[in-house]
Structure formats: C-alpha cells, structure tokens
Short mmCIF file of C-alpha atoms and ligand atoms in Angstrom, two decimals:
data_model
loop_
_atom_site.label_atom_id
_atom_site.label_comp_id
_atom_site.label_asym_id
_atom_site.label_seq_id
_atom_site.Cartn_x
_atom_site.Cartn_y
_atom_site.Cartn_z
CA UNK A 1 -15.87 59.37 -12.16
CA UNK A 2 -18.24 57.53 -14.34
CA UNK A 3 -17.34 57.05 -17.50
CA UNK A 4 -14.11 55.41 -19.19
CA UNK A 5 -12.69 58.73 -20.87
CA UNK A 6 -12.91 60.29 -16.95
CA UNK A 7 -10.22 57.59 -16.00
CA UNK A 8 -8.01 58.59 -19.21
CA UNK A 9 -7.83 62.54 -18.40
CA UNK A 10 -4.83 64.27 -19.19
CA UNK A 11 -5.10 67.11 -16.61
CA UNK A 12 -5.70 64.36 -13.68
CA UNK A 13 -3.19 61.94 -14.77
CA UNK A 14 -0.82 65.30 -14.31
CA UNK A 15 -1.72 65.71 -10.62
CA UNK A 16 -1.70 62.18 -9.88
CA UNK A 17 2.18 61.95 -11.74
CA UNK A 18 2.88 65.48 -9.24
CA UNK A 19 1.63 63.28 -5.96
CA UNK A 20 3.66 60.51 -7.08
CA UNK A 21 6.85 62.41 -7.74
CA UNK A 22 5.95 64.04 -4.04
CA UNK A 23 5.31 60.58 -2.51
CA UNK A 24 8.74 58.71 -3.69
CA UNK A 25 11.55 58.79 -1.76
CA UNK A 26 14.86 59.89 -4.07
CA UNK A 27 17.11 57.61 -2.12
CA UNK A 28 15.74 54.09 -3.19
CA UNK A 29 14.07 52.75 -5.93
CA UNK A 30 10.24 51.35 -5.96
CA UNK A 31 10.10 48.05 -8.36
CA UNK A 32 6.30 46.77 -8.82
CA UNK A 33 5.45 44.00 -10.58
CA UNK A 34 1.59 43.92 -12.58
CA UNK A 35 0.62 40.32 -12.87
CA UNK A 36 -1.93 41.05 -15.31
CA UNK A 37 -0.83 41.60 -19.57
CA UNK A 38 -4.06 44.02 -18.85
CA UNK A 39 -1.88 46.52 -16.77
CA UNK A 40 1.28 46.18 -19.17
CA UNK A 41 -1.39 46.89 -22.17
CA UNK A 42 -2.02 50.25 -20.30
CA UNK A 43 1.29 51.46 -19.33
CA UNK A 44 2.73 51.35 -22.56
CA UNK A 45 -0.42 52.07 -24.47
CA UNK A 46 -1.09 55.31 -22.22
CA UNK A 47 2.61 56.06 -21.65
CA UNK A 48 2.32 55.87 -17.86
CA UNK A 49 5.89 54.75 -17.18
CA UNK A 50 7.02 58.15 -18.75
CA UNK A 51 5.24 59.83 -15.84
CA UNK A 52 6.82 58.03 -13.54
CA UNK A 53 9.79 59.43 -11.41
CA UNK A 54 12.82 57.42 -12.96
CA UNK A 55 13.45 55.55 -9.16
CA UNK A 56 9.81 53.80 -10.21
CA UNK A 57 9.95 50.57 -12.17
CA UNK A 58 7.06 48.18 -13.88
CA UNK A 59 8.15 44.22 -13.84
CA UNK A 60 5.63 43.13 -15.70
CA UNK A 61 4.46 39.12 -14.89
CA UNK A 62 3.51 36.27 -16.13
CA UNK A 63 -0.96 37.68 -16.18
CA UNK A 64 -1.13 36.89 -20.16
CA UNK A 65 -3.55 33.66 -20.35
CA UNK A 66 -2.12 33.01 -24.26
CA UNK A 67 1.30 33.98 -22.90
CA UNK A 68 1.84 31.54 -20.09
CA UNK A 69 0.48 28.29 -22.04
CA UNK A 70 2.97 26.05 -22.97
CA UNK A 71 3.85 24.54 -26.61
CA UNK A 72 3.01 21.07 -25.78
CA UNK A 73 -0.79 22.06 -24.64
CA UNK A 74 -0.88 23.55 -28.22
CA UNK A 75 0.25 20.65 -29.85
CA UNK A 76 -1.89 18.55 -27.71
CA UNK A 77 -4.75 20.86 -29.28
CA UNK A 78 -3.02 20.25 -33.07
CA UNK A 79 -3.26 16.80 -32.71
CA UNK A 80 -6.61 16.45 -31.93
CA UNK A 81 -7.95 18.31 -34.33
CA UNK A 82 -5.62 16.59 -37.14
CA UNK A 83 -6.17 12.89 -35.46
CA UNK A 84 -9.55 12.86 -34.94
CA UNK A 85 -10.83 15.55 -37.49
CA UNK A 86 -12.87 17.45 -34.68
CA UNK A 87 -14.06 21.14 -35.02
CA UNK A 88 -11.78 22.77 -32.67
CA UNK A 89 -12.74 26.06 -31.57
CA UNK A 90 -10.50 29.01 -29.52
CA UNK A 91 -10.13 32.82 -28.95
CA UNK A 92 -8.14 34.22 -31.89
CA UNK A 93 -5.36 35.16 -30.37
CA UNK A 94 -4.37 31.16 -29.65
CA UNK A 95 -4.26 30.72 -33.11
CA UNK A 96 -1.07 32.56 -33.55
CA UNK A 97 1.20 31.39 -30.81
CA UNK A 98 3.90 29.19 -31.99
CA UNK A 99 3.72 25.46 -31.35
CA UNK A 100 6.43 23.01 -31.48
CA UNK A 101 8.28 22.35 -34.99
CA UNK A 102 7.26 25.85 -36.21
CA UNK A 103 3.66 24.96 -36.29
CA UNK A 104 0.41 26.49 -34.84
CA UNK A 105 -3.01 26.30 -34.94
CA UNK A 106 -3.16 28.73 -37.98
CA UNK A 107 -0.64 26.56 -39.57
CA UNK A 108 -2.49 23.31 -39.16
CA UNK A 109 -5.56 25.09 -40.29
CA UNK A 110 -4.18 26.18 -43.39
CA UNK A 111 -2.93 22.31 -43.46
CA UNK A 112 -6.67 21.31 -43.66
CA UNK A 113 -7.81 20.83 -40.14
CA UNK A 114 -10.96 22.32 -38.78
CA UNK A 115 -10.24 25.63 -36.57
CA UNK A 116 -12.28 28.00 -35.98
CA UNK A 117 -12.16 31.04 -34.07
CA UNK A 118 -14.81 32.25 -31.61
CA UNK A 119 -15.62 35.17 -29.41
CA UNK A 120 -17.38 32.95 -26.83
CA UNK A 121 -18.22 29.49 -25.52
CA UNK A 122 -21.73 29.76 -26.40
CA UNK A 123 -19.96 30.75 -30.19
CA UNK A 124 -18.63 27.31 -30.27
CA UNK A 125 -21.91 25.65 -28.15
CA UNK A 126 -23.80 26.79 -31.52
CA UNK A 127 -20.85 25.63 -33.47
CA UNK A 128 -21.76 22.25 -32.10
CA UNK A 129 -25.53 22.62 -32.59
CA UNK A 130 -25.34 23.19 -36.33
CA UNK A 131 -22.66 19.73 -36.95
CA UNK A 132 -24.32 17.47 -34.46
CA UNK A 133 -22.14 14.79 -36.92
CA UNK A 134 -19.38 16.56 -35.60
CA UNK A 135 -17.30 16.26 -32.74
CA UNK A 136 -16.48 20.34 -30.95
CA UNK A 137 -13.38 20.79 -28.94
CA UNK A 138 -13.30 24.42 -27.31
CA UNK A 139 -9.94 25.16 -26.74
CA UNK A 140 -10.47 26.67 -23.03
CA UNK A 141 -7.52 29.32 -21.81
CA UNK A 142 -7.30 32.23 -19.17
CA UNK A 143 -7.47 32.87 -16.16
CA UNK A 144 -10.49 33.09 -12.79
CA UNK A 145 -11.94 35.59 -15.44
CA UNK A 146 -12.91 33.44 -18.38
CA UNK A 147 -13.61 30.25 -16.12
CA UNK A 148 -17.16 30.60 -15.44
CA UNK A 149 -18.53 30.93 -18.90
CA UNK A 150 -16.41 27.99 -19.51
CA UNK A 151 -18.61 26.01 -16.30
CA UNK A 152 -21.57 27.30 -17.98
CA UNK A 153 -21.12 26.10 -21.46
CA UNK A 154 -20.36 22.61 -19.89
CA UNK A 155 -23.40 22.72 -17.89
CA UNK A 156 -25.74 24.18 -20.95
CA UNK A 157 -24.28 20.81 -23.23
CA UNK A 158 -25.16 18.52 -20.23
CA UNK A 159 -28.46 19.74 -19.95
CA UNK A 160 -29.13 19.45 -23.83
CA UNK A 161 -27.93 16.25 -23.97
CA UNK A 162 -25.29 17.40 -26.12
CA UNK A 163 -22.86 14.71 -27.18
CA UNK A 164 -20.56 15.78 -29.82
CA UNK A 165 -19.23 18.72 -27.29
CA UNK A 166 -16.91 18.54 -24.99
CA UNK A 167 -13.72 21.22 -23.32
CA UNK A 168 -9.94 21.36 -23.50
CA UNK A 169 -9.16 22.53 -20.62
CA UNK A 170 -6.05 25.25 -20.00
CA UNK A 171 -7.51 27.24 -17.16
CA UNK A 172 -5.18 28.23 -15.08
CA UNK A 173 -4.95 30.12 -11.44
CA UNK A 174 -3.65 33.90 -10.48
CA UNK A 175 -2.55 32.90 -6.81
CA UNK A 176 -0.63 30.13 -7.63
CA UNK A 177 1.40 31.52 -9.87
CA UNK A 178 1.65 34.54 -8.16
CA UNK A 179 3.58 32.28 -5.11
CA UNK A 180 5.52 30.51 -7.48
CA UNK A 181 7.11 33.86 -8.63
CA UNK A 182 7.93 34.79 -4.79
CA UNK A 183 9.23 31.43 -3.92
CA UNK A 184 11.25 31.53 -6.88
CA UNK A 185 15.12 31.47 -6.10
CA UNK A 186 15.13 34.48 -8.57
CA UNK A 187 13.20 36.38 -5.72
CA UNK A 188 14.23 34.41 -2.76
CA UNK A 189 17.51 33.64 -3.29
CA UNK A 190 19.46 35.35 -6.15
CA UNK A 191 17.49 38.44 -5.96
CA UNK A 192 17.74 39.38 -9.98
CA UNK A 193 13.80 39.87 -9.66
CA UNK A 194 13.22 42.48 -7.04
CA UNK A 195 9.59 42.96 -6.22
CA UNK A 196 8.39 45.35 -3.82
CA UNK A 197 4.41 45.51 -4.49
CA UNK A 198 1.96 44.03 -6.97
CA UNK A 199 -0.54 45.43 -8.66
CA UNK A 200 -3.39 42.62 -8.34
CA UNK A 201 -5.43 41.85 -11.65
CA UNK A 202 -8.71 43.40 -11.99
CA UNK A 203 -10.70 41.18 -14.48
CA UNK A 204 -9.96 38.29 -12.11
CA UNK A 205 -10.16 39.93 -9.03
CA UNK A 206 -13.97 41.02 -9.59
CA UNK A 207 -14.39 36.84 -9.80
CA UNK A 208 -11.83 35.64 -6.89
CA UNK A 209 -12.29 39.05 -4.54
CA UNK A 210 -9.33 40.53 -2.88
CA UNK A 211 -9.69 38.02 0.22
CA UNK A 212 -7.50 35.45 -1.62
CA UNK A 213 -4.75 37.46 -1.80
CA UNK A 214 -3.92 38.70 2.29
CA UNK A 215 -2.09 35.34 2.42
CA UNK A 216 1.21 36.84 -0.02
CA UNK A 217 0.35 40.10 1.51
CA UNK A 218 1.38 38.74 4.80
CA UNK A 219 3.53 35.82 4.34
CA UNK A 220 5.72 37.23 1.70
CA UNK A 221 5.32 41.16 3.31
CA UNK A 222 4.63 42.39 -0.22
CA UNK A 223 1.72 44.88 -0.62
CA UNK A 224 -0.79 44.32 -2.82
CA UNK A 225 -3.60 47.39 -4.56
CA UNK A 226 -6.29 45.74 -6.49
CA UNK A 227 -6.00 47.89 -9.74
CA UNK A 228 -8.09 48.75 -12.39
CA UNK A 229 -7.05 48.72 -16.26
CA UNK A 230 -7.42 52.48 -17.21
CA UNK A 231 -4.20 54.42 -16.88
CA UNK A 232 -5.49 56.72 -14.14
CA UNK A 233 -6.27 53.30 -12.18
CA UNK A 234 -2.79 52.15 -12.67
CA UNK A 235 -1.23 55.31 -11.41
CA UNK A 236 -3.19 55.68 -8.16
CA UNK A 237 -2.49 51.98 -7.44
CA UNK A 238 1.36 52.92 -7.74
CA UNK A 239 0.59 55.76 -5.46
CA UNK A 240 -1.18 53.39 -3.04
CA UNK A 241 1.60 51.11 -3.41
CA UNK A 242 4.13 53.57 -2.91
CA UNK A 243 2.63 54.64 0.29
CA UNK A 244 2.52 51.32 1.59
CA UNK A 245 6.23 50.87 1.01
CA UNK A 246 7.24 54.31 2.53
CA UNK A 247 5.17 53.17 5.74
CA UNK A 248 6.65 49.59 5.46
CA UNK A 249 2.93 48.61 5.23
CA UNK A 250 2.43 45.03 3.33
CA UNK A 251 -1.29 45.52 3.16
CA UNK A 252 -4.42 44.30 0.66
CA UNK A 253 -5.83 47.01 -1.09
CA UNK A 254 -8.52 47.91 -3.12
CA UNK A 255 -7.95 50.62 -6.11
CA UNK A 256 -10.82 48.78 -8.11
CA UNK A 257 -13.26 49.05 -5.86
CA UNK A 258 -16.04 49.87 -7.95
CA UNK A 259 -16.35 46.37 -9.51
CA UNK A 260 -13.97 44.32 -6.72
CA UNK A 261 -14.96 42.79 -3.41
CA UNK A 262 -13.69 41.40 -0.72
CA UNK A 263 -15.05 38.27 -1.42
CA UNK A 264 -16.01 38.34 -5.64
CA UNK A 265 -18.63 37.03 -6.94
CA UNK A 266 -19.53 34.32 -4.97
CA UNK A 267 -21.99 32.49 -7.76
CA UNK A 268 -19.30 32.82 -9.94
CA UNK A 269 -17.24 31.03 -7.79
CA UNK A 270 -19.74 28.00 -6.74
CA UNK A 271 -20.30 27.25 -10.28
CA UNK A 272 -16.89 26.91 -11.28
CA UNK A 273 -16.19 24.60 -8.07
CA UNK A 274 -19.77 22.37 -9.36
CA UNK A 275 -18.06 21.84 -12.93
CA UNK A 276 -13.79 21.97 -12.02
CA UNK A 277 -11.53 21.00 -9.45
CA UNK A 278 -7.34 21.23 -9.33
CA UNK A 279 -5.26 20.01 -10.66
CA UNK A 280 -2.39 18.37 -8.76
CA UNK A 281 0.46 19.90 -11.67
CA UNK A 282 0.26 21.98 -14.38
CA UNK A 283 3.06 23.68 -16.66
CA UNK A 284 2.70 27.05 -17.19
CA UNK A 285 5.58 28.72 -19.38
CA UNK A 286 7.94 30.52 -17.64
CA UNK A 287 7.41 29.31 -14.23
CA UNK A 288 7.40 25.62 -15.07
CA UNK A 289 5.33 23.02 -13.48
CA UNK A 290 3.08 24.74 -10.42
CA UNK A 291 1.58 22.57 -8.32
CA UNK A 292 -2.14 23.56 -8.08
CA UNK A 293 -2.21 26.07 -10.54
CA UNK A 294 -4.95 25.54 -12.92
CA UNK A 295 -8.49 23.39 -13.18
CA UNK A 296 -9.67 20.66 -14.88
CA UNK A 297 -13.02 18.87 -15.03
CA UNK A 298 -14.49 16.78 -12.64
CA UNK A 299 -15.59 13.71 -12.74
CA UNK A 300 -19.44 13.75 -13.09
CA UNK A 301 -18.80 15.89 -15.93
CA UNK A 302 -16.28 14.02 -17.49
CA UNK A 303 -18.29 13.11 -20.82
CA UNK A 304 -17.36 16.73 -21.92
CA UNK A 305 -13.78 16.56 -20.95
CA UNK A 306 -11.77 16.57 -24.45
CA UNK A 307 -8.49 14.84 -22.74
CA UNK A 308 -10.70 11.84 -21.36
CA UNK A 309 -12.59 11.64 -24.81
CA UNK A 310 -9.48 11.97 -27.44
CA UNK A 311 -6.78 9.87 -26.70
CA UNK A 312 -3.22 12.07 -27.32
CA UNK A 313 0.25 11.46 -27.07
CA UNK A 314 2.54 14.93 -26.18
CA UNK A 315 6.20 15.18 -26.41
CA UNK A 316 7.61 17.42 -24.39
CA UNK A 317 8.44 20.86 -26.24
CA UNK A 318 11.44 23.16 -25.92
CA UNK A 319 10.65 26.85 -26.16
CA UNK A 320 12.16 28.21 -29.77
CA UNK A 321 16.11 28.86 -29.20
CA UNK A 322 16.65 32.54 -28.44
CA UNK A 323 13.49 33.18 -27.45
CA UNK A 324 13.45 34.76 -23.77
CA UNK A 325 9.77 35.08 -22.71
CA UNK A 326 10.63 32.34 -20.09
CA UNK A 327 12.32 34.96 -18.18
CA UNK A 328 10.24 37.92 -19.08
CA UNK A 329 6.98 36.05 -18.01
CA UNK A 330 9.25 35.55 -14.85
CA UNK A 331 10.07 39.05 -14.60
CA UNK A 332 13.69 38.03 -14.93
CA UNK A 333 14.27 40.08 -18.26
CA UNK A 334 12.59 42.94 -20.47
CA UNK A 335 11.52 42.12 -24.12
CA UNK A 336 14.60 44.04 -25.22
CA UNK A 337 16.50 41.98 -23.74
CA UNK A 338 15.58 39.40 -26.28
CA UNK A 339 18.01 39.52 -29.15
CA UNK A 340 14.97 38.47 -31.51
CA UNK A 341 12.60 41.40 -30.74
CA UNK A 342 11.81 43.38 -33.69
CA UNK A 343 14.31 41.95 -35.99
CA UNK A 344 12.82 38.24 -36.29
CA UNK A 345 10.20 38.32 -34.10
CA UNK A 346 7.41 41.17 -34.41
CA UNK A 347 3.24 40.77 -33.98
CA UNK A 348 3.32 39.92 -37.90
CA UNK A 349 6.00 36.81 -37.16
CA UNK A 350 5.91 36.13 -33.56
CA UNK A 351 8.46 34.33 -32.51
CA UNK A 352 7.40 33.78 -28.88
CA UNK A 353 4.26 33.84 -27.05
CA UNK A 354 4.94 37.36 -25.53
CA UNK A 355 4.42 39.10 -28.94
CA UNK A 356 1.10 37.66 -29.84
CA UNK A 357 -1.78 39.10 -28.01
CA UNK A 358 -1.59 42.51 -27.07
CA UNK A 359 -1.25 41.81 -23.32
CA UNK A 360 2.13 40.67 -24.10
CA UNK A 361 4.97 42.13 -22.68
CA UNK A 362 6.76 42.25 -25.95
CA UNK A 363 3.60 43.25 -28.72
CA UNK A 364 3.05 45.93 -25.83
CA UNK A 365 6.85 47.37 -25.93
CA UNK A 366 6.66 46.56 -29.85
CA UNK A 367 3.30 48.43 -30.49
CA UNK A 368 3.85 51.72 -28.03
CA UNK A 369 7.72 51.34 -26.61
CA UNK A 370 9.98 50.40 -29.52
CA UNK A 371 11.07 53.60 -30.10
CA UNK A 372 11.60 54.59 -26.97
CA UNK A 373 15.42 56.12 -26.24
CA UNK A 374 16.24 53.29 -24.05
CA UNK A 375 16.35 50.83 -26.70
CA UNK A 376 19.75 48.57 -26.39
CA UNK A 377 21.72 48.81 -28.88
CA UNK A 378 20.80 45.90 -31.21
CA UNK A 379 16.91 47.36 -31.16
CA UNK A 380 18.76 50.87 -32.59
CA UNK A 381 19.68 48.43 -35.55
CA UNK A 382 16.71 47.62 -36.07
CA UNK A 383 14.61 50.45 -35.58
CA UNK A 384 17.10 52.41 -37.84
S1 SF4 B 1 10.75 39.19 -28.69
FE1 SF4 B 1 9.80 37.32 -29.49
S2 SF4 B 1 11.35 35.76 -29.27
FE2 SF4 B 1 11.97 37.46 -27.97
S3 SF4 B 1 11.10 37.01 -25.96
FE3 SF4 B 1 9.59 38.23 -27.03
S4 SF4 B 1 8.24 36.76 -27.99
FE4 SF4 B 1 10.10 35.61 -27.42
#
C-alpha cells in the first residue's frame, strides 16, 4: 500500500475485522490501551471499535500533548503575557483549554494581551523578526514529536543573535508517562485499569524508535505494536496485539514500519539532547508529578529560556469540579462517565482539557461516538 486512502479501504478493513474475530478467544476479554489522542482520533473517527468483537476494548491514555498539561503551566503562560506584555505565541488548540478561575489564553487575549496563534516555531521566529522591540514567548507543548523543531528554533535565534526570543517550555516524554500509568496502584494494585497491550504512538515513535520501549515490554510483560494512525494500521496492530496475548508473548513490535525504526531518527535525537535536558519533576494532568517526564533547556542556552527570563509566581490549580479527565487521561474512566459531557461541556464550551483538541478522548466520543447506543443514561438526556 502506498497511498493514505489504501490504508482506509472498506473491503480490507472487512477481512482484517474477520481475522480478528477468528484470532480472539470468546472466553476472556482483550483490553488495550493507545497512548496516543492520534489512535483515539481514528477509532472513533473511522468507527473501528464497531468492528471489533465485543470481548475487545480501547483504554485510551493520557498521548494528547494539550490534554495532559496542567492549569497552572497555562496560567504561568497568562501571566507572562499580561505581566510583562510579551507576544506570546502557541498552536491553536492551547488557546482553548481552560485555565484556572475560568480563564484561558483566548480569554486573556480578548482581555488585551498579545496571543497569537502559529502553525510553527519558525511562525513565531518571524513573529520575533518583524517586533525586534518586542519580547516572543513560544508557548512550546507535545510530545518527542514536536521537540526537535522546538531545538531548532532555539538554535536558529542563537545563531541570529536574536534577543527578544526566547521558549516556554512544556515538552514532555512518552516513556515516562507510559511507566507511571503501569506503576500506578490503579494498575498495580487496585486493578480498575486493566491493560493488556499498548498500542505505541507513531508520530513519536518515528523520533524515539521502538528500542526505548523493550524495557515496559519486558519489565511490566505488556506487549507493545508500534502503530500507525490510519484505521487499517490500528486494526492490524490489535491483531498483532492480540496474537501476542493468545501466545502469552510480551514482545516490541513494529506495525509502522514504514516510517519507524528501531532506533528513530538519530539526528533528531542529538539535537534535542544539544538544546534540552530533564527535568527532575514535572506535572502532567492526570498522572500528577512524574519524575523525569518532560525537558527543559539547558544551560548554555538559557538566554532563550522564558522561565529564567520572566520572573512568575504560580499557584497551584485545582482541575474544574466535576470534571473527570484526571481519570480518563489515566484510563480510569470513559468521557461518559463524566456527568458534564455534552450537557455543559462540548468542543464549543469545553469544560476540560479532554474536549478541546480533537485527540481528546472526549471531542473524539463527542464528534463521532455521542450517539452511540451505549450512552449512560444522563448522555440519553442530553442527546434527546
Ligand atoms: S466531558 Fe468535559 S468536563 Fe467531563 S471529563 Fe471531558 S473534558 Fe472534563
């Protein structure tokens, strides 16, 4: 297959749903979590959990990069745009996702401060060529994926001389969080979030390579299929992952093998290690602080590190009351299990993070799932 329609074909999505239903075995059930918003974009855009058998179940996880960012690293980005009347510039998406005190970056734009959105960091390294009066924050999320253009911008500025441009950092890490889930005492312990296999992220995967991810595979004896984001990808890495669980195989393997290696892209990787390093803690929503989870500039580059250069005082911020994307970025719950979804909280009033980009768990079962039969009863109310 070659081209992106090939990997959306009815008649082949058919025989792949036939091997499936072939593969499982009636007499347990197969529960497989995608890390990535990417793969829960898919299976509810392309309907790929209907052609699952019913023992087969998606947990989707905590892969959304505006998802898992926490209200007081929005506020942080609020405040320095109000307080020191800089250009701050991020992915339109951010711009939406409720802050603390029912604000956002929209909000505080509207208020008078200077957002902007971009599609890029060299959007926002222009930005900062045409107001060299004015200081440029970019607003940096995501994951492994969106990292290295981020290194790059940093090192472009340095080598202009810029000095009115400098990086928020919120990049965060897939493996870390990915162990934080299993050694959760959800997993561990209580076992309300069963896991089986993962589907690993593409996007990121293409950067990090599969290598990084053996470790879970063995230590936690979960099996792991590098999966693409087409809904023909998805399904063969459920078949792949079924197999492995039928052979009580806790393997690392490759669906996406037509952009992923073993070991990425290693320039990728050494210019992201020139410009970042880890961080010792970072809070990610839903999982809380994770030690060694995310990035943040290193010293020789620290002239373009927007924390170093804009002094800002956080409080800490409690996620809106009702609001349950804690636990669905955990895997804990399902969207409808949120008493707000649909009735409050929808894509045109979002509530919670989960219902602003469409990688989230709850736009996803908003824009293709919500009326779905097994709706609980307070979504019947409200889709009546
Ligand atoms: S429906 Fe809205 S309020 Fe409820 S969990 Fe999802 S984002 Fe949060």
């Amino acid at each position: 297959m070659k081209y992106v329609d090939e990997f959306r074909d009815g008649k082949l999505a058919g025989n792949l749903a036939a091997s499936i239903r072939r593969a499982v075995n009636p007499g347990r059930t197969y529960k497989l979590m995608e890390f990535c918003g990417g793969h829960t974009h898919a299976i509810f855009r392309y309907g790929v959990q209907d052609l699952m058998p019913d023992n087969v179940h998606f947990i989707h996880g905590p892969g959304c990069p505006v998802c898992v960012l926490p209200m007081a690293r929005i506020d942080h980005a609020i405040q320095m745009a109000e307080k020191y009347n800089v250009i701050l510039c991020t992915y339109g998406d951010m711009l939406r996702v409720p802050a603390s005190s029912g604000k956002s970056l929209f909000k505080a734009r509207a208020a008078g401060a200077d957002i902007r959105m971009v599609y890029s960091t060299q959007d926002a390294l222009n930005i900062a060529r045409a107001n060299p009066e004015r200081d440029v924050v970019f607003f940096a999320i995501g994951f492994e994926t969106t990292t290295p253009p981020t290194a790059v911008a940093i090192m472009q500025a340095r080598a202009a001389g810029m000095k009115n441009f400098s990086v928020f950092c919120n990049h965060v890490l897939t493996p870390a969080a990915i162990q934080n889930i299993l050694e959760s005492p959800e997993v561990r312990e209580i076992g309300t979030v069963c896991i089986d296999g993962f589907f690993g992220p593409s996007h990121v995967s293409s950067v990090i390579g599969s290598r990084p991810y053996e470790f879970f595979a063995e230590e936690f004896q979960k099996p792991v299929v590098i999966a693409g984001f087409e809904p023909l990808d998805v399904m063969q890495s459920a078949l792949m992952l079924i197999r492995q669980i039928n052979e009580g195989r806790c393997d690392v393997e490759n669906e996406y093998c037509r952009v992923v290696t073993r070991d990425g892209n290693r320039k990728a990787q050494r210019l992201v290690a020139d410009v970042f390093e880890l961080r010792r803690f970072f809070e990610w929503r839903g999982l809380g602080v994770v030690p060694y989870s995310a990035l943040q500039i290193k010293q020789p580059f620290s002239e373009f590190d927007a924390e170093k250069r804009f002094d800002v005082t956080v409080k800490q911020a409690d996620d809106v009351q009702g609001c349950e994307c804690p636990s669905i970025l955990r895997g804990a719950k399902k969207p409808t299990d949120c008493k707000l979804f649909g009735s409050v909280c929808r894509p045109d009033n979002p509530i919670g993070s989960c219902m602003v980009s469409s990688e989230g768990a709850c736009a996803a079962y908003w824009s293709y799932g919500r009326f779905r039969q097994a709706v609980e009863p307070h979504r019947m109310e409200v889709v009546a």
